[in-house]
Tab-separated table of C-alpha atoms in Angstrom:
chain	number	residue	atom	x	y	z
M	1	MET	CA	-29.023	-40.782	47.833
M	2	THR	CA	-31.705	-38.342	49.593
M	3	ARG	CA	-34.718	-36.808	47.663
M	4	ALA	CA	-32.877	-33.551	47.861
M	5	PRO	CA	-30.568	-34.263	45.097
M	6	ILE	CA	-33.137	-36.086	42.923
M	7	ILE	CA	-35.281	-32.825	42.810
M	8	TRP	CA	-32.139	-30.528	42.392
M	9	ALA	CA	-31.103	-33.002	39.373
M	10	THR	CA	-34.845	-32.698	37.992
M	11	PHE	CA	-34.804	-28.910	38.335
M	12	SER	CA	-31.515	-28.403	36.862
M	13	GLY	CA	-32.885	-30.996	33.887
M	14	VAL	CA	-35.578	-28.257	33.109
M	15	ALA	CA	-33.602	-25.349	33.490
M	16	LEU	CA	-31.078	-27.024	30.578
M	17	THR	CA	-33.938	-27.716	28.728
M	18	VAL	CA	-35.154	-24.286	28.673
M	19	LEU	CA	-31.551	-23.146	27.737
M	20	TYR	CA	-31.969	-25.497	24.982
M	21	THR	CA	-35.214	-24.442	23.650
M	22	LEU	CA	-33.812	-20.748	23.467
M	23	LEU	CA	-30.530	-22.091	21.494
M	24	ILE	CA	-32.256	-24.235	19.236
M	25	SER	CA	-35.075	-21.743	18.052
M	26	GLY	CA	-32.209	-19.612	17.002
M	27	ALA	CA	-30.950	-21.960	15.323
M	28	ASP	CA	-34.122	-22.931	13.654
M	29	GLY	CA	-34.453	-19.268	12.712
M	30	ILE	CA	-31.394	-19.094	10.837
M	31	THR	CA	-32.075	-22.378	9.379
M	32	LYS	CA	-35.331	-20.686	7.614
M	33	PHE	CA	-33.601	-17.715	6.660
M	34	ILE	CA	-30.763	-19.679	4.682
M	35	ALA	CA	-33.114	-22.226	3.174
M	36	LYS	CA	-34.592	-19.241	1.127
M	37	SER	CA	-31.253	-18.969	-0.911
M	38	TYR	CA	-28.900	-22.239	-0.256
M	39	ALA	CA	-29.497	-25.874	-0.475
M	40	ALA	CA	-29.170	-28.020	2.949
M	41	PRO	CA	-25.496	-29.440	1.868
M	42	GLN	CA	-24.194	-25.854	1.757
M	43	LEU	CA	-25.262	-24.747	5.373
M	44	PHE	CA	-24.850	-28.139	6.956
M	45	ALA	CA	-21.419	-28.998	5.460
M	46	LEU	CA	-20.066	-26.214	7.098
M	47	SER	CA	-22.203	-25.989	10.110
M	48	GLY	CA	-21.600	-29.866	11.047
M	49	GLY	CA	-17.308	-29.332	10.583
M	50	ILE	CA	-17.481	-26.407	12.842
M	51	VAL	CA	-19.639	-28.125	15.635
M	52	ALA	CA	-17.821	-31.199	14.961
M	53	GLY	CA	-14.203	-29.408	15.500
M	54	LEU	CA	-15.349	-27.555	18.515
M	55	SER	CA	-16.657	-30.855	19.920
M	56	LEU	CA	-13.252	-32.427	19.248
M	57	LEU	CA	-11.297	-29.625	20.683
M	58	GLY	CA	-13.257	-29.991	23.706
M	59	LEU	CA	-12.572	-33.730	23.881
M	60	LEU	CA	-9.100	-33.974	23.524
M	61	ARG	CA	-8.897	-31.001	26.124
M	62	GLY	CA	-10.872	-32.793	28.510
M	63	LYS	CA	-9.936	-36.650	28.062
M	64	GLY	CA	-7.295	-36.599	25.392
M	65	THR	CA	-7.785	-39.382	22.868
M	66	ARG	CA	-9.760	-41.434	25.626
M	67	GLY	CA	-12.528	-39.077	24.804
M	68	LEU	CA	-13.043	-40.579	21.481
M	69	GLN	CA	-13.995	-43.558	22.662
M	70	THR	CA	-17.690	-44.681	23.512
M	71	SER	CA	-19.028	-47.919	25.287
M	72	CYS	CA	-22.473	-47.521	22.558
M	73	PRO	CA	-20.802	-47.686	19.390
M	74	GLU	CA	-23.990	-49.033	17.904
M	75	ALA	CA	-26.564	-46.664	19.719
M	76	MET	CA	-24.096	-43.902	18.840
M	77	LEU	CA	-24.410	-45.070	15.176
M	78	ILE	CA	-28.218	-44.878	15.429
M	79	ARG	CA	-27.952	-41.664	16.900
M	80	SER	CA	-25.673	-40.153	14.491
M	81	VAL	CA	-28.023	-41.205	11.359
M	82	ALA	CA	-31.223	-40.257	12.891
M	83	THR	CA	-29.292	-36.871	13.561
M	84	VAL	CA	-28.115	-36.321	10.168
M	85	SER	CA	-31.684	-37.411	8.576
M	86	GLY	CA	-33.887	-35.304	11.093
M	87	THR	CA	-31.701	-32.302	10.144
M	88	ILE	CA	-32.007	-32.484	6.605
M	89	THR	CA	-35.859	-33.254	6.840
M	90	PHE	CA	-36.599	-30.105	9.327
M	91	PHE	CA	-34.453	-27.964	6.706
M	92	HIS	CA	-37.141	-28.877	4.087
M	93	ALA	CA	-39.700	-28.585	6.294
M	94	PHE	CA	-38.856	-24.848	7.538
M	95	ARG	CA	-38.709	-23.975	3.735
M	96	LEU	CA	-42.272	-25.191	3.026
M	97	LEU	CA	-43.936	-24.670	6.240
M	98	PRO	CA	-44.634	-21.215	8.644
M	99	PHE	CA	-41.881	-21.305	11.243
M	100	ALA	CA	-44.247	-21.443	14.072
M	101	GLU	CA	-46.428	-24.337	12.203
M	102	VAL	CA	-43.272	-26.871	12.521
M	103	PHE	CA	-43.598	-26.706	16.146
M	104	LEU	CA	-46.944	-28.974	15.805
M	105	PHE	CA	-44.469	-31.600	14.826
M	106	ILE	CA	-41.935	-30.581	17.639
M	107	ALA	CA	-44.601	-31.226	20.203
M	108	MET	CA	-45.404	-34.508	18.756
M	109	ILE	CA	-41.969	-35.585	19.649
M	110	PRO	CA	-42.667	-36.498	23.373
M	111	LEU	CA	-45.536	-38.697	22.656
M	112	LEU	CA	-43.351	-40.588	20.201
M	113	ALA	CA	-40.552	-41.000	22.993
M	114	ALA	CA	-42.729	-42.132	25.380
M	115	LEU	CA	-43.823	-44.962	22.952
M	116	VAL	CA	-40.306	-46.170	22.591
M	117	SER	CA	-38.654	-45.617	25.710
M	118	GLY	CA	-40.516	-48.040	27.536
M	119	PRO	CA	-39.280	-51.157	25.594
M	120	LEU	CA	-35.784	-49.391	24.577
M	121	LEU	CA	-34.688	-48.041	27.956
M	122	LYS	CA	-36.471	-49.859	30.247
M	123	GLU	CA	-38.600	-46.555	31.454
M	124	PRO	CA	-42.169	-47.788	32.192
M	125	VAL	CA	-44.677	-44.929	31.338
M	126	GLN	CA	-47.104	-44.976	34.072
M	127	SER	CA	-50.841	-43.803	33.277
M	128	GLN	CA	-50.738	-40.626	34.670
M	129	VAL	CA	-47.848	-39.470	32.345
M	130	TRP	CA	-50.078	-41.112	29.586
M	131	GLY	CA	-52.686	-38.768	30.614
M	132	ALA	CA	-50.474	-35.967	30.291
M	133	LEU	CA	-49.167	-36.801	26.921
M	134	ILE	CA	-52.940	-37.276	25.664
M	135	VAL	CA	-53.643	-33.533	26.725
M	136	GLY	CA	-50.610	-32.694	25.032
M	137	VAL	CA	-51.806	-33.817	21.816
M	138	VAL	CA	-55.356	-32.071	22.144
M	139	GLY	CA	-53.097	-29.199	22.636
M	140	ILE	CA	-51.557	-30.174	19.300
M	141	LEU	CA	-54.511	-29.963	17.710
M	142	PHE	CA	-55.030	-26.189	18.399
M	143	LEU	CA	-51.812	-25.531	16.282
M	144	PHE	CA	-53.501	-26.300	12.946
M	145	PRO	CA	-55.571	-23.113	12.615
M	146	SER	CA	-57.362	-24.702	9.719
M	147	GLY	CA	-57.660	-28.229	10.317
M	148	ILE	CA	-55.822	-31.639	10.048
M	149	LYS	CA	-57.100	-31.117	6.183
M	150	THR	CA	-54.707	-28.774	5.452
M	151	LEU	CA	-51.662	-31.409	5.250
M	152	GLU	CA	-49.252	-31.043	2.555
M	153	SER	CA	-46.159	-32.724	1.649
M	154	GLY	CA	-44.254	-30.323	3.769
M	155	HIS	CA	-46.230	-31.577	7.102
M	156	LEU	CA	-45.094	-35.400	5.860
M	157	ILE	CA	-41.745	-34.167	5.731
M	158	ALA	CA	-42.118	-32.172	9.043
M	159	LEU	CA	-43.649	-35.674	10.480
M	160	LEU	CA	-40.640	-37.735	9.345
M	161	ALA	CA	-38.238	-35.004	10.987
M	162	ALA	CA	-39.950	-35.474	14.319
M	163	PHE	CA	-39.654	-39.579	13.948
M	164	CYS	CA	-35.690	-38.780	13.396
M	165	GLY	CA	-35.829	-36.381	16.674
M	166	THR	CA	-37.180	-38.883	18.555
M	167	VAL	CA	-34.697	-41.894	17.724
M	168	SER	CA	-32.103	-39.518	18.068
M	169	MET	CA	-32.974	-38.104	21.601
M	170	VAL	CA	-33.664	-41.582	23.038
M	171	ALA	CA	-30.687	-43.027	21.701
M	172	SER	CA	-28.737	-40.140	23.163
M	173	ARG	CA	-30.612	-41.178	26.878
M	174	PHE	CA	-29.592	-44.729	26.609
M	175	ILE	CA	-25.673	-43.624	25.972
M	176	GLY	CA	-26.082	-40.999	28.688
M	177	LEU	CA	-27.089	-43.584	31.053
M	178	ARG	CA	-23.914	-46.009	30.405
M	179	GLU	CA	-21.319	-43.116	30.120
M	180	ASP	CA	-20.272	-39.615	30.704
M	181	ASN	CA	-18.787	-38.575	27.482
M	182	LEU	CA	-20.984	-35.796	26.645
M	183	LEU	CA	-19.104	-34.334	23.869
M	184	ALA	CA	-19.083	-37.412	22.029
M	185	GLN	CA	-22.584	-37.604	21.633
M	186	VAL	CA	-22.042	-34.108	19.677
M	187	LEU	CA	-19.070	-35.309	17.728
M	188	TYR	CA	-19.710	-38.008	16.072
M	189	PRO	CA	-23.424	-36.828	14.611
M	190	ASN	CA	-22.231	-33.674	13.350
M	191	LEU	CA	-18.968	-35.062	11.928
M	192	MET	CA	-21.480	-37.906	9.930
M	193	LEU	CA	-23.379	-34.698	8.876
M	194	MET	CA	-20.474	-32.971	7.814
M	195	LEU	CA	-19.399	-36.073	5.818
M	196	VAL	CA	-22.593	-36.845	3.977
M	197	MET	CA	-23.386	-33.021	3.279
M	198	THR	CA	-19.686	-32.363	1.901
M	199	CYS	CA	-20.388	-35.429	-0.741
M	200	ALA	CA	-23.656	-33.551	-1.992
M	201	LEU	CA	-22.068	-29.969	-1.672
M	202	PRO	CA	-20.226	-30.054	-5.314
M	203	PHE	CA	-23.985	-30.885	-6.920
M	204	VAL	CA	-25.691	-27.741	-5.369
M	205	PHE	CA	-23.010	-25.128	-4.153
M	206	GLU	CA	-23.692	-21.649	-4.715
M	207	PRO	CA	-21.284	-18.668	-3.656
M	208	MET	CA	-22.164	-17.108	-0.240
M	209	SER	CA	-21.804	-13.526	0.897
M	210	LEU	CA	-19.799	-12.910	4.092
M	211	HIS	CA	-23.073	-11.754	5.822
M	212	ASP	CA	-24.314	-15.119	4.981
M	213	LEU	CA	-21.275	-16.867	5.894
M	214	GLY	CA	-21.336	-15.326	9.550
M	215	TRP	CA	-24.899	-16.413	10.144
M	216	VAL	CA	-23.972	-19.874	9.269
M	217	ILE	CA	-21.291	-19.523	11.842
M	218	VAL	CA	-23.756	-18.125	14.305
M	219	TYR	CA	-26.219	-21.080	13.563
M	220	ALA	CA	-22.892	-23.708	13.946
M	221	VAL	CA	-22.071	-22.104	17.767
M	222	CYS	CA	-25.907	-22.296	18.579
M	223	LEU	CA	-26.075	-25.479	17.434
M	224	PHE	CA	-23.013	-26.625	19.257
M	225	ALA	CA	-24.467	-25.269	22.574
M	226	ALA	CA	-27.735	-26.638	22.341
M	227	ARG	CA	-26.764	-30.303	21.384
M	228	TRP	CA	-24.464	-30.161	24.530
M	229	VAL	CA	-27.111	-28.933	26.750
M	230	LEU	CA	-29.542	-31.266	25.454
M	231	VAL	CA	-27.408	-34.240	25.887
M	232	ALA	CA	-26.778	-33.075	29.457
M	233	ALA	CA	-30.842	-32.411	30.317
M	234	LEU	CA	-31.250	-36.179	29.030
M	235	ARG	CA	-28.863	-37.562	31.628
M	236	LEU	CA	-30.767	-35.960	34.436
M	237	LEU	CA	-34.278	-36.633	33.091
M	238	PRO	CA	-36.013	-39.480	31.128
M	239	ALA	CA	-36.885	-38.319	27.410
M	240	TYR	CA	-40.606	-38.230	28.148
M	241	VAL	CA	-40.084	-35.402	30.280
M	242	VAL	CA	-37.397	-33.553	28.711
M	243	THR	CA	-39.143	-33.651	24.913
M	244	PRO	CA	-42.639	-31.815	26.460
M	245	LEU	CA	-40.445	-29.200	28.002
M	246	MET	CA	-38.952	-28.526	24.535
M	247	ASN	CA	-42.329	-27.504	23.870
M	248	LEU	CA	-41.385	-23.726	25.488
M	249	GLN	CA	-39.679	-23.541	22.007
M	250	PHE	CA	-42.820	-22.421	20.441
M	251	LEU	CA	-42.665	-19.218	22.201
M	252	TRP	CA	-39.377	-18.473	20.978
M	253	MET	CA	-40.558	-19.518	17.537
M	254	VAL	CA	-44.146	-17.274	17.869
M	255	VAL	CA	-41.297	-14.436	18.675
M	256	ILE	CA	-39.100	-14.855	15.936
M	257	GLY	CA	-41.433	-15.761	13.291
M	258	TYR	CA	-43.197	-12.350	13.550
M	259	LEU	CA	-40.301	-10.263	14.082
M	260	VAL	CA	-37.964	-11.432	11.486
M	261	PHE	CA	-40.573	-13.311	8.834
M	262	GLY	CA	-43.747	-11.382	9.504
M	263	GLU	CA	-45.735	-14.640	10.574
M	264	ARG	CA	-48.465	-14.311	12.849
M	265	PRO	CA	-50.134	-17.282	14.140
M	266	ALA	CA	-53.910	-17.658	14.766
M	267	TYR	CA	-55.166	-17.348	18.268
M	268	GLY	CA	-55.938	-21.019	18.408
M	269	VAL	CA	-52.005	-21.888	17.984
M	270	PHE	CA	-51.423	-20.213	21.037
M	271	LEU	CA	-54.123	-22.018	23.243
M	272	GLY	CA	-52.682	-24.908	21.911
M	273	ALA	CA	-49.330	-24.053	23.108
M	274	VAL	CA	-50.673	-23.226	26.467
M	275	ILE	CA	-52.432	-26.717	26.696
M	276	VAL	CA	-49.033	-28.582	25.522
M	277	ALA	CA	-46.905	-26.206	28.057
M	278	GLY	CA	-49.573	-27.544	30.740
M	279	ALA	CA	-48.620	-31.021	29.895
M	280	GLY	CA	-44.976	-30.408	30.225
M	281	LEU	CA	-45.640	-29.022	33.690
M	282	TRP	CA	-47.873	-31.794	34.846
M	283	LEU	CA	-44.970	-34.354	33.667
M	284	ILE	CA	-42.610	-32.178	35.583
M	285	TYR	CA	-44.582	-32.820	38.975
M	286	LEU	CA	-45.145	-36.576	38.082
M	287	GLN	CA	-41.297	-37.063	37.754
M	288	ILE	CA	-41.202	-35.529	41.144
M	289	ARG	CA	-44.024	-36.837	42.881
M	290	THR	CA	-43.241	-40.683	41.675
M	291	VAL	CA	-39.564	-41.107	43.732
M	292	ASP	CA	-40.049	-43.875	45.813
M	293	ASP	CA	-39.457	-43.163	49.157
M	294	SER	CA	-38.106	-46.644	50.305
M	295	ASP	CA	-35.538	-46.301	47.712
M	296	LEU	CA	-34.395	-43.265	49.655
M	297	VAL	CA	-31.509	-43.300	52.551
M	298	PRO	CA	-30.840	-41.068	55.215
M	299	ALA	CA	-27.650	-38.798	54.516
M	300	GLU	CA	-24.878	-38.977	55.988
């Protein structure tokens, strides 16, 4: 393998991750909007079913029933449980916290991913990478304008959501390194989400207008595209590189928070976002620089 394909794969992974941040921020904005009027099962029973259905159609068209198989059933179960847990906890975090403030906990995912990627994925994190992650944590501190002392129950819920999201992403990369069945990684977590939320739906159901139903459908389409794109990105880059790039989501969250919800983050929040984004760019540079020339062979 030559250096060029490796670099191309790196930048392809970066582009996919940027697209993911745009799609998932749109989905998060709809989540915050729906959370004002409906309980979590109302949104996720329907959207989970739509995403699972789209995934199933894609699998059957591309690979037939073989597409339903996975060589990593245990990892797929872990990913599914973590995805359901993270989805529910982030839903409540968006209900309790300002939109851009939730970004603090999304930005914590790179550090958590680095902690578990080493022992689970056999991807040792070098000292330079830890340096970039520490810089990112410093930036995260700026995302609390009033200081850590303002932590509330919503922040604890968001912290749990970040942990669940990290487990889901690391499990996704574990699976992606062993099979190329991308849509299966979208199908099974959303199928579990639909089943779990459907069980709870009778206890919390509220009549939904066509307008709100339309937003739920848009949410499901954005979520389907975002999760497929993220799985593809995790096949090209290590989790500790992909997750810092997800901090670009902050920019979209600020725009959506300002235009839709009238939220105006403090200047310190923007400074922290710049620092965190810089740490992400540092990790991209390290990913390219650490390609070992001794492993490269001349192109034919």
